[in-house]
PDB file of C-alpha atoms in Angstrom:
ATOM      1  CA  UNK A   1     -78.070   8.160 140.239  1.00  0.00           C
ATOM      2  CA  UNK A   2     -77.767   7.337 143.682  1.00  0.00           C
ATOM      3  CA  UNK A   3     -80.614   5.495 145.601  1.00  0.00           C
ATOM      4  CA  UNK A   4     -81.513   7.799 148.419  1.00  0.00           C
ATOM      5  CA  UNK A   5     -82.359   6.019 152.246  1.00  0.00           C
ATOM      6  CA  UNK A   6     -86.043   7.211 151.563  1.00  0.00           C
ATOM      7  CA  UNK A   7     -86.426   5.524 148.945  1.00  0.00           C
ATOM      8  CA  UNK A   8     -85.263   1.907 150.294  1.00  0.00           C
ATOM      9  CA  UNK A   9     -87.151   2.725 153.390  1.00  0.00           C
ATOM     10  CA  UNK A  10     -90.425   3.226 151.334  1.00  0.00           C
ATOM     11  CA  UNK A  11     -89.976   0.411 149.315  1.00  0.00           C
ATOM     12  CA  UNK A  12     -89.364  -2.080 152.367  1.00  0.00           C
ATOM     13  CA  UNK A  13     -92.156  -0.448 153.941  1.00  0.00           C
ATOM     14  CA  UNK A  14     -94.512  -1.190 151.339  1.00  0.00           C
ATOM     15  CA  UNK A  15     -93.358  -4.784 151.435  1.00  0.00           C
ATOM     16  CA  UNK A  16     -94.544  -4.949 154.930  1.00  0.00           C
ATOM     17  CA  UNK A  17     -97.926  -3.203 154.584  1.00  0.00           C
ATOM     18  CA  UNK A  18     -98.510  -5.055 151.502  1.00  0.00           C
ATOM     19  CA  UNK A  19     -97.555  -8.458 152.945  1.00  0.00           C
ATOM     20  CA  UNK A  20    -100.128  -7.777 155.904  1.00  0.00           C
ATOM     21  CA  UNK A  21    -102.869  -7.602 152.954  1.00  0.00           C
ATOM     22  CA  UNK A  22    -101.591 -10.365 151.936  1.00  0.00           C
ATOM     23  CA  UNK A  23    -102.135 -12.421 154.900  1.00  0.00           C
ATOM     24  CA  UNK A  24    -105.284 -10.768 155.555  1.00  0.00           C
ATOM     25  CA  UNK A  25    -106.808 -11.365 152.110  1.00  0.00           C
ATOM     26  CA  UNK A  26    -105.839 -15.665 153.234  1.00  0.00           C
ATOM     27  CA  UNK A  27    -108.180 -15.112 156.643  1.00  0.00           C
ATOM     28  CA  UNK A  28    -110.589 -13.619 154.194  1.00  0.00           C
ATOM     29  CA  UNK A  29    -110.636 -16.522 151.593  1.00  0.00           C
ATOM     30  CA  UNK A  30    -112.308 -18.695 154.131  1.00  0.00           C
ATOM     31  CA  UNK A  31    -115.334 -15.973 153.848  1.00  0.00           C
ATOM     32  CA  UNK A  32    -114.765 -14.965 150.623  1.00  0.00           C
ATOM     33  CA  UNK A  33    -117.795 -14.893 149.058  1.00  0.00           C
ATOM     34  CA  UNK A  34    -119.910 -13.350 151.983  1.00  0.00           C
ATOM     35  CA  UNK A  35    -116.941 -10.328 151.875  1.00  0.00           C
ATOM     36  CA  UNK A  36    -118.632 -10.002 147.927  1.00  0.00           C
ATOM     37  CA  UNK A  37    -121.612 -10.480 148.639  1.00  0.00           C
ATOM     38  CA  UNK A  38    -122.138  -7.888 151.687  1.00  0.00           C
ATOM     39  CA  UNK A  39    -119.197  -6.079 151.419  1.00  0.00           C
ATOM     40  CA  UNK A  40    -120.583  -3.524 153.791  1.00  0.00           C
ATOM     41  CA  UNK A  41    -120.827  -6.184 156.263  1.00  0.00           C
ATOM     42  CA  UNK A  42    -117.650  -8.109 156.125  1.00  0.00           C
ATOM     43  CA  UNK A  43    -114.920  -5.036 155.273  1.00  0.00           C
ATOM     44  CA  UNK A  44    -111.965  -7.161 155.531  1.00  0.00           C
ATOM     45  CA  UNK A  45    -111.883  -7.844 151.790  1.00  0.00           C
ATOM     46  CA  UNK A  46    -111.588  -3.945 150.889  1.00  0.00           C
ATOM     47  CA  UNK A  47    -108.871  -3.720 153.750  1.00  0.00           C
ATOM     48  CA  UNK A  48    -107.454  -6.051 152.140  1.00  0.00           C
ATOM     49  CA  UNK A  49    -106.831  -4.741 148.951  1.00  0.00           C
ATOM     50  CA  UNK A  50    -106.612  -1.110 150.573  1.00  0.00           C
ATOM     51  CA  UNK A  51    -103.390  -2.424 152.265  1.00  0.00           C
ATOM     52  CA  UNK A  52    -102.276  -3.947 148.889  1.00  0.00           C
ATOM     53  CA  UNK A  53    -102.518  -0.668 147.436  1.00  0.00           C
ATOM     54  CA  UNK A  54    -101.030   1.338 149.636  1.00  0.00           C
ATOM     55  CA  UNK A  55     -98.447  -0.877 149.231  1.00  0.00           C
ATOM     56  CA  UNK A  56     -97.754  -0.774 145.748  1.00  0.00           C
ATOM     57  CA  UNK A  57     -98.079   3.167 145.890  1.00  0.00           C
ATOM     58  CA  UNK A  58     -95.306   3.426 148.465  1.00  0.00           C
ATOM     59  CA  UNK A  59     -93.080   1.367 145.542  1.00  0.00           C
ATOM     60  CA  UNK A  60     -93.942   3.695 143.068  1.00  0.00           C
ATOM     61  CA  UNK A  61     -93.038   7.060 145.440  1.00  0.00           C
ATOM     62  CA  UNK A  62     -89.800   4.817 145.910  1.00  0.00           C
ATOM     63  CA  UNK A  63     -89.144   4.368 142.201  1.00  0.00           C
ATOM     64  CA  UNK A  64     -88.900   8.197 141.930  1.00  0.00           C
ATOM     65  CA  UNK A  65     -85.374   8.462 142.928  1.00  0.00           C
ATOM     66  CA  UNK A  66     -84.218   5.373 143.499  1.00  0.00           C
ATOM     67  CA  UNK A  67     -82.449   2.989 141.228  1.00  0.00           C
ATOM     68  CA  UNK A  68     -85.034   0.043 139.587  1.00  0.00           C
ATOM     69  CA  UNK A  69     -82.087  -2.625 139.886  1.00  0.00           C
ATOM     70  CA  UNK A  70     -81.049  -1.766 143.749  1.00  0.00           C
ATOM     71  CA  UNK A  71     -85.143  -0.930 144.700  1.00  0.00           C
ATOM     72  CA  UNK A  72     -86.719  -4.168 143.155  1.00  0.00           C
ATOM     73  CA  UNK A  73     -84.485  -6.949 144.740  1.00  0.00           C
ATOM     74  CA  UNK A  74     -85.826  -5.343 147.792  1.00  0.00           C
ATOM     75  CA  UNK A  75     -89.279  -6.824 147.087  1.00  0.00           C
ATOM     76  CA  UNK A  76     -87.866 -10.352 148.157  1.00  0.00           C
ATOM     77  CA  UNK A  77     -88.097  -9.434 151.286  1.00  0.00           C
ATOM     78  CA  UNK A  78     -92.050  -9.732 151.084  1.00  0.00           C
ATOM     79  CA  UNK A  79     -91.416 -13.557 151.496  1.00  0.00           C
ATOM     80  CA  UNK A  80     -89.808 -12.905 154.617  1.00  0.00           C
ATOM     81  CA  UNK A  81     -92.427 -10.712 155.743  1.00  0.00           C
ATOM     82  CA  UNK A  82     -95.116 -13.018 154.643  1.00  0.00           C
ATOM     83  CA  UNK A  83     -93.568 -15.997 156.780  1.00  0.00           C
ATOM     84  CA  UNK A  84     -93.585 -13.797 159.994  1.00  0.00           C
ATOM     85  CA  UNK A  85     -96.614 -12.706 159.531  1.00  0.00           C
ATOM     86  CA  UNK A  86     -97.698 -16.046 159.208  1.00  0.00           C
ATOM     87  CA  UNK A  87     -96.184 -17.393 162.115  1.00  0.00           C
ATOM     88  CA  UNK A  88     -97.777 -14.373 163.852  1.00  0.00           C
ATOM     89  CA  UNK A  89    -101.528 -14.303 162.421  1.00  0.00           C
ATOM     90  CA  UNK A  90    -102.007 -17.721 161.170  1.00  0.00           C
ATOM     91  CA  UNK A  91    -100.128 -20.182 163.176  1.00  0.00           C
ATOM     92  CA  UNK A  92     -98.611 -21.243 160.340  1.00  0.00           C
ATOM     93  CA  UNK A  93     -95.411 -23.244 161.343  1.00  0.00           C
ATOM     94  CA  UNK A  94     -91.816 -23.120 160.049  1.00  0.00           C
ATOM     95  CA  UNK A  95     -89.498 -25.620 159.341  1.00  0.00           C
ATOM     96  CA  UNK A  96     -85.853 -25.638 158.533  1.00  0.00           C
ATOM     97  CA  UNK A  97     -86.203 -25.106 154.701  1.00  0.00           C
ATOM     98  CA  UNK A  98     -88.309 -22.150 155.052  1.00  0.00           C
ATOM     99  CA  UNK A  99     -85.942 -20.777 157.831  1.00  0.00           C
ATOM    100  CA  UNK A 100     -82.986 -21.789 154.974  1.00  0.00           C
ATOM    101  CA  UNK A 101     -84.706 -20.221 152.304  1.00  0.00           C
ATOM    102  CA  UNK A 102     -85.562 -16.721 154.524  1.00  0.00           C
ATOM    103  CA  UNK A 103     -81.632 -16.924 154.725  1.00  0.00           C
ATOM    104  CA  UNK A 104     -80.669 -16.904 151.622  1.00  0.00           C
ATOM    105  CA  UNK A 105     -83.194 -14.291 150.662  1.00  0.00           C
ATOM    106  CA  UNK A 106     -81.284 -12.178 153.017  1.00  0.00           C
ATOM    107  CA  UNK A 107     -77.823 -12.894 151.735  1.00  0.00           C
ATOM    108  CA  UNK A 108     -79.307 -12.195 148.222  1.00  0.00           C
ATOM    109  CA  UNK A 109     -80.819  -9.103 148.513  1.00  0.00           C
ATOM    110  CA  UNK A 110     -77.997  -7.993 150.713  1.00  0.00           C
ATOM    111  CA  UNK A 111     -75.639  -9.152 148.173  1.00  0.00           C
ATOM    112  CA  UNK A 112     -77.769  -6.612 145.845  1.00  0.00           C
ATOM    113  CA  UNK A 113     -76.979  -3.438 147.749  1.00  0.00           C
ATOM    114  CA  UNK A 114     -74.345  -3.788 148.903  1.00  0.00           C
ATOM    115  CA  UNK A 115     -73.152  -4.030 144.961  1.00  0.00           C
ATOM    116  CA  UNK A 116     -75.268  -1.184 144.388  1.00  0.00           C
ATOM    117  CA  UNK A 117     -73.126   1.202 146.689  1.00  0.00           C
TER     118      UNK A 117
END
């Protein structure tokens, strides 16, 4: 079976949206417990989640025609995603093993498809 564009499309997608939740659920932690407690009031927990979700639903659409072993590599990308984001939303900083290891996840998951085609 061959792994349509769609499907790798969808799947990197969802690694973006779901990395976003991700780094919105850490700005929530510091609040954590008034997003439970008056979840009306403070939403950001249920966006969260929401944008974990949609996420993992965009995988599964993906898994439909594409191939498990090409498709799931692809999730390594969420680290890269997750260190822009970061940089972006958090100020987090980067240093020169982080921008290493954001290489090699590249070469690695590139190493995947390209062995997949």
């Amino acid at each position: 079976m061959k792994t349509p564009l769609l499907s790798i499309i969808l799947v990197l997608l969802g690694c973006v949206i779901g990395s976003y939740g991700a780094v919105m659920l850490k700005r929530v932690s510091a609040h954590i417990r008034q997003c439970i407690m008056h979840p009306i009031k403070y939403p950001q927990l249920a966006i969260s989640l929401f944008f974990y979700g949609i996420g993992t639903v965009l995988f599964i659409i993906a898994l439909k025609n594409g191939k498990l072993s090409l498709l799931y590599p692809l999730v390594a990308t969420t680290y890269i995603w997750i260190a822009f984001l970061s940089i972006k939303m958090l100020n987090e900083k980067m240093n020169f093993y982080k921008w290493l290891g954001i290489a090699i996840i590249i070469v690695g998951v590139s190493f995947i498809g390209f062995g997949s085609v």
